[in-house]
Structures are given as structure tokens and as C-alpha cells.
Amino acid sequence: MRLKSLSIVHSQVWNVHYENDIHYSLQMCQWLLQSIGVWPRVYEGASRLQHVISVILMTICFSILFFIILPSGHYIFCVEKNIDTKVKLFGPVGFCLSSTIKYCYLGLKGGVFKWCIEHVKRDWRVVQDPSHRTIMLKYVMISRNLITVCAVFLYSGGMSYHTVMQFLSKERSKSNYTLKPLTYPGYDWFLDAQSSPTYEIVFLIHCLAAMIMYTVTTAAYSLAAIFVTHICGQIQIQITKLQELVEMRKKPDGTRDAFAIIVHDHVEILRFSENVEGALRVICLTEIIESTCVMCLLEYYCLMEWQNNDAIAISTYFMLLLSFTFNIFIFCYIGEVLSEQCSQIGTVAYEIDWYELPAKDAHNLILLNLISQYPPKLTAGKIITLSLRTFSSVVKTSVVYLNLLRTVTDW
């Protein structure tokens, strides 16, 4: 009977500001996903017109991405013989390929993300205490800040690589170039990319592809940041409720009802954490592999351009290196925070004045303590647990691969 009453309570709307709160928490993610046509696939209530626009946008975006992957891949493996040129193209083309994989996953697994977003919306509707709403808003602000910093790093470094560096790098100014610069080669076998207006069109497509790639990457980060910070906010609310549990003993059956609510909400948090981990594990695995390889290549590019004394190229590559390092750090950091926050419930359950509770209610705290010893974790394909230790391993591995790459290229 008590569980049934709890379900009724959690189905009611208690927060009169829930519409504004939901919009505020999902706003940045919505902007990113709408621009690449994924939002109607992950959000409940999209109209038929929005789904049609989504299909059109995704078709255009995939066409632009494959316009880079196919010719450049053919050029790298079948045309270009110089190993240094191949290595220089592996980074941008590989990032384009990994972004396409993440884009496919976001489109195909929209139902899983939709369930997670619906859970977030439900939590905003049922929050009652103003102090609890303040906690949730605090963690929303953290997620928005993380997304903003991620976007600034990616877009500034990436667009500099596709525009400024192509025209102003020292390599081009020292040589007598008659060819117009293009970020991705491989179009000579089916069109004349050097004649106008073909060159301008191809260059514009490359810039659009860059915007798509960085939007997909930032959108993946935004989903992870929103879900994990939301879980952390819910955990902090449960900790607050635990700390107030002793005060409830003055009311008839107060601790029993309060403890039932805490256990019910804790189970919901664990279930939501499991679904978030299932939704993000492929994206996290892609990010781990992508970041390790791209960081290795960017370190190699920085060393090469340092030898060439090319300040513009060095600054561009270094900005991209900072961007990818920061982004994989964010993934590992939120994985660390998720496990740490969920394990705090057991610590708080022990530190409260449990000896002032009725013996039966105090004994029930053992359940929370036991469950908190196995906190949920964010994994990369159920292979690698995301934590700060994982981040250090990624950085070390990229340096190891850098030494291997220098040996292979005989640089």
C-alpha cells in the first residue's frame, strides 16, 4: 500500500515552475541536437513536421560527412604514398569517421535517450521542497558550464584548423603554392576542385562538415553532462533527506514514511543510472579510442610544426590538443563524480545520529550502506570504467603511441 501511494505521489505535478526548469536544463542540448536533426528522435511529443525535417537534416548531414570520408579515405590508402602526408591526414579524417559513428548511434538509439530525458522531466515535475529545487538548479548550472567550455574549445580550435591555418600557415607562405588550399584532398579523380565556383563549394562543404562534427561531439558531451549532473543532484537531495531523518522521529510514523521515500527514490536513481550507462557506453568507448588516437596525432603534429617554426600551425594544433584533452577529462571526471556521489549515501547514513532513531528504523539504514558500496559507474563499452585514473591512462597511452609513431615515420 505504501509503495502504491508513493507511485501516486511521484506521478503528480508539484513544481509549478517545472516547464521553465525543464527548458533551462535541456536548452543547450536541444539547440545542438536540433541543428543536426536528432532532437525529435530523443524528445517525446515531436510533431510529424519535426520528424520530416529531422530526416531531411540527417540526410544532408550524412551526405556532407561521407563527401569527406570516401574521397579522403581513397586518397590516403590508394593514392598518397608519402607516409608523413598520410599521418597528417589520419587525424582529421579519423575524427570525421568517429563523429559519423557517434551521429549514427545518436540517431539509432534515440529511444534510449528519450527514456532518460523523460525521467529527467519527471523529476523536475515532482520536486516539492524549494531547497531541493535549488540543488537541482545548481547542478544544471554545472552541466551548462561544462557544455559551454567544451563547445568553445572544440569550435574555436576546429574552425581555426579548417580556415585560418589552411591559408596562413608558414608551410604555405614559404612554398610557391599555385593550388588553392583544401582541408581534405581526394577530389581530383571525379571533379576539378581548383576551378571556381567548384573550389568555393567544396571549401564551404568542408566548413559545414566541421560544424557538423563538432556539433555531434558537443551534443554527446551535453547528454552525458546533463544526465550525470542530474543524478548527482538527486543524490544530494537524498543526502539532505537522510540528514533530516532524525528530525522526523518527532512525528508519528515520520521516520518510517520518510525512509520509505528515501529508499524508493534511491532505487529510482540507481535504475536511472543504469539506463544512462547503457545509453552512453558506446559513445564513451568511441570517445576513449578517438581521444587516445587523436591526442597522439596532435602531439606529433605539434612536434613537427615546432621543428618547422610555424607559429600558426602550432597554436592551432595545441588548441585542438587542449580541446580533446579537456573533453576526455570531462567524460572521465563525470564518471568519477557519479561513483563518488552515489557512494556518499552510505557514509551519510552512518554519520547521522542514527542512534536516536527507533531501533527498527536505524537497522534499515544498513540496506543503504550495503547498496552504496557498489555505486553505479560510467563505462566505455562495459570494458573501461571512466574515472580520473582512466584519464591518466589515456594521456600516457597517447604518449606511448607518439613514440611509436615517431619510430615508424623515422622522424
Coordinates of C-alpha atoms in Angstrom, one line a residue, residues 137-311:
L137 CA 19.3 24.1 -10.5
K138 CA 22.8 24.2 -9.1
Y139 CA 23.8 21.1 -10.9
V140 CA 22.1 22.2 -14.1
M141 CA 24.3 25.3 -14.0
I142 CA 27.4 23.0 -13.6
S143 CA 26.3 21.0 -16.7
R144 CA 25.7 24.2 -18.7
N145 CA 29.1 25.5 -17.8
L146 CA 30.8 22.2 -18.9
I147 CA 28.9 22.2 -22.2
T148 CA 29.9 25.8 -22.9
V149 CA 33.6 25.3 -22.2
C150 CA 33.5 22.1 -24.3
A151 CA 31.9 24.0 -27.2
V152 CA 34.3 26.9 -27.0
F153 CA 37.3 24.7 -27.2
L154 CA 36.0 22.5 -30.0
Y155 CA 34.6 25.2 -32.3
S156 CA 37.5 27.7 -31.8
G157 CA 40.3 25.1 -32.4
G158 CA 38.4 23.1 -35.1
M159 CA 37.3 26.1 -37.2
S160 CA 40.8 27.6 -37.0
Y161 CA 42.2 24.4 -38.4
H162 CA 39.7 24.4 -41.3
T163 CA 40.0 28.1 -42.1
V164 CA 42.9 30.2 -40.7
M165 CA 45.6 27.5 -40.7
Q166 CA 44.8 26.5 -44.3
F167 CA 45.7 30.0 -45.6
L168 CA 48.2 31.4 -43.2
S169 CA 50.4 28.5 -42.1
K170 CA 54.1 29.0 -42.7
E171 CA 54.3 25.9 -44.9
R172 CA 52.1 27.6 -47.5
S173 CA 53.8 31.0 -47.2
K174 CA 57.3 29.6 -47.7
S175 CA 56.4 27.5 -50.7
N176 CA 55.3 28.7 -54.1
Y177 CA 51.8 27.3 -54.0
T178 CA 49.6 27.6 -57.0
L179 CA 46.9 25.2 -55.7
K180 CA 44.1 26.6 -53.6
P181 CA 44.1 25.1 -50.1
L182 CA 41.6 22.4 -49.1
T183 CA 41.5 20.7 -45.7
Y184 CA 40.6 17.2 -47.2
P185 CA 42.1 16.0 -50.5
G186 CA 41.0 13.3 -52.9
Y187 CA 38.5 15.0 -55.3
D188 CA 40.7 15.1 -58.4
W189 CA 39.5 11.8 -59.8
F190 CA 35.9 13.0 -60.2
L191 CA 35.9 16.8 -60.3
D192 CA 38.1 19.8 -60.7
A193 CA 38.3 21.2 -57.2
Q194 CA 40.6 24.0 -58.1
S195 CA 38.3 25.8 -60.5
S196 CA 35.7 28.4 -59.5
P197 CA 33.0 28.0 -58.3
T198 CA 33.7 24.3 -57.6
Y199 CA 36.5 25.2 -55.2
E200 CA 34.3 27.6 -53.2
I201 CA 31.5 25.0 -53.0
V202 CA 33.9 22.2 -51.8
F203 CA 35.5 24.6 -49.2
L204 CA 32.1 25.6 -47.9
I205 CA 31.1 21.9 -47.6
H206 CA 34.3 21.2 -45.6
C207 CA 33.4 24.1 -43.2
L208 CA 29.9 22.7 -42.9
A209 CA 31.2 19.2 -42.2
A210 CA 33.4 20.7 -39.5
M211 CA 30.4 22.3 -37.9
I212 CA 28.5 19.0 -38.0
M213 CA 31.4 17.1 -36.5
Y214 CA 31.9 19.5 -33.6
T215 CA 28.1 19.7 -33.0
V216 CA 27.8 15.9 -32.8
T217 CA 30.7 15.7 -30.4
T218 CA 29.4 18.6 -28.2
A219 CA 25.9 17.1 -28.3
A220 CA 27.3 13.8 -27.0
Y221 CA 29.1 15.6 -24.2
S222 CA 25.9 17.6 -23.4
L223 CA 23.8 14.4 -23.0
A224 CA 26.4 12.9 -20.7
A225 CA 26.8 16.1 -18.6
I226 CA 23.1 16.6 -18.2
F227 CA 22.3 13.1 -17.2
V228 CA 25.2 12.6 -14.8
T229 CA 24.8 16.1 -13.1
H230 CA 21.1 15.3 -12.8
I231 CA 21.9 12.1 -11.0
C232 CA 24.3 14.0 -8.7
G233 CA 21.6 16.5 -7.9
Q234 CA 19.2 13.7 -7.0
I235 CA 21.9 12.1 -4.8
Q236 CA 22.4 15.4 -2.9
I237 CA 18.7 15.6 -2.3
Q238 CA 18.7 12.1 -0.8
I239 CA 21.6 13.0 1.4
T240 CA 19.7 16.1 2.6
K241 CA 16.7 13.8 3.3
L242 CA 18.9 11.4 5.3
Q243 CA 20.3 14.3 7.4
E244 CA 16.8 15.4 8.2
L245 CA 15.6 11.9 9.1
V246 CA 16.4 12.2 12.8
E247 CA 14.1 15.3 13.0
M248 CA 11.3 13.3 11.6
R249 CA 11.2 11.0 14.6
K250 CA 9.1 13.5 16.5
K251 CA 6.2 12.8 14.1
P252 CA 4.1 9.6 14.3
D253 CA 5.5 7.2 11.7
G254 CA 7.5 10.1 10.4
T255 CA 10.8 8.2 10.1
R256 CA 9.1 5.2 8.5
D257 CA 7.4 7.2 5.8
A258 CA 10.5 9.4 5.2
F259 CA 12.7 6.3 5.0
A260 CA 10.3 4.6 2.6
I261 CA 10.5 7.7 0.3
I262 CA 14.3 7.7 0.5
V263 CA 14.6 4.0 -0.4
H264 CA 12.1 4.4 -3.3
D265 CA 13.9 7.5 -4.7
H266 CA 17.3 5.8 -4.3
V267 CA 16.1 2.8 -6.3
E268 CA 14.8 5.2 -9.0
I269 CA 18.2 6.9 -9.1
L270 CA 20.0 3.5 -9.4
R271 CA 17.7 2.5 -12.2
F272 CA 18.2 5.8 -14.0
S273 CA 22.0 5.5 -13.6
E274 CA 21.9 2.0 -15.2
N275 CA 19.9 3.3 -18.1
V276 CA 22.2 6.3 -18.6
E277 CA 25.3 4.0 -18.5
G278 CA 23.6 1.7 -21.1
A279 CA 22.8 4.7 -23.3
L280 CA 26.3 6.3 -23.2
R281 CA 28.6 3.2 -23.1
V282 CA 29.1 3.1 -26.9
I283 CA 29.7 6.9 -27.1
C284 CA 32.1 6.7 -24.2
L285 CA 34.0 3.8 -25.9
T286 CA 34.2 5.8 -29.2
E287 CA 35.5 8.8 -27.2
I288 CA 38.2 6.8 -25.4
I289 CA 39.5 5.4 -28.7
E290 CA 39.1 8.6 -30.6
S291 CA 40.8 10.8 -27.9
T292 CA 43.7 8.4 -27.5
C293 CA 44.5 8.3 -31.2
V294 CA 43.8 12.0 -32.0
M295 CA 45.8 13.2 -29.0
C296 CA 48.7 11.1 -30.1
L297 CA 48.5 12.6 -33.6
L298 CA 48.1 16.1 -32.4
E299 CA 51.2 15.8 -30.2
Y300 CA 53.0 14.5 -33.3
Y301 CA 51.7 17.5 -35.4
C302 CA 52.8 19.9 -32.7
L303 CA 56.4 18.5 -32.7
M304 CA 56.6 18.6 -36.5
E305 CA 55.4 22.2 -36.6
W306 CA 57.7 23.2 -33.8
Q307 CA 60.6 21.9 -36.0
N308 CA 59.2 24.0 -38.8
N309 CA 58.8 27.1 -36.6
D310 CA 55.2 27.5 -37.8
A311 CA 53.5 29.6 -35.0

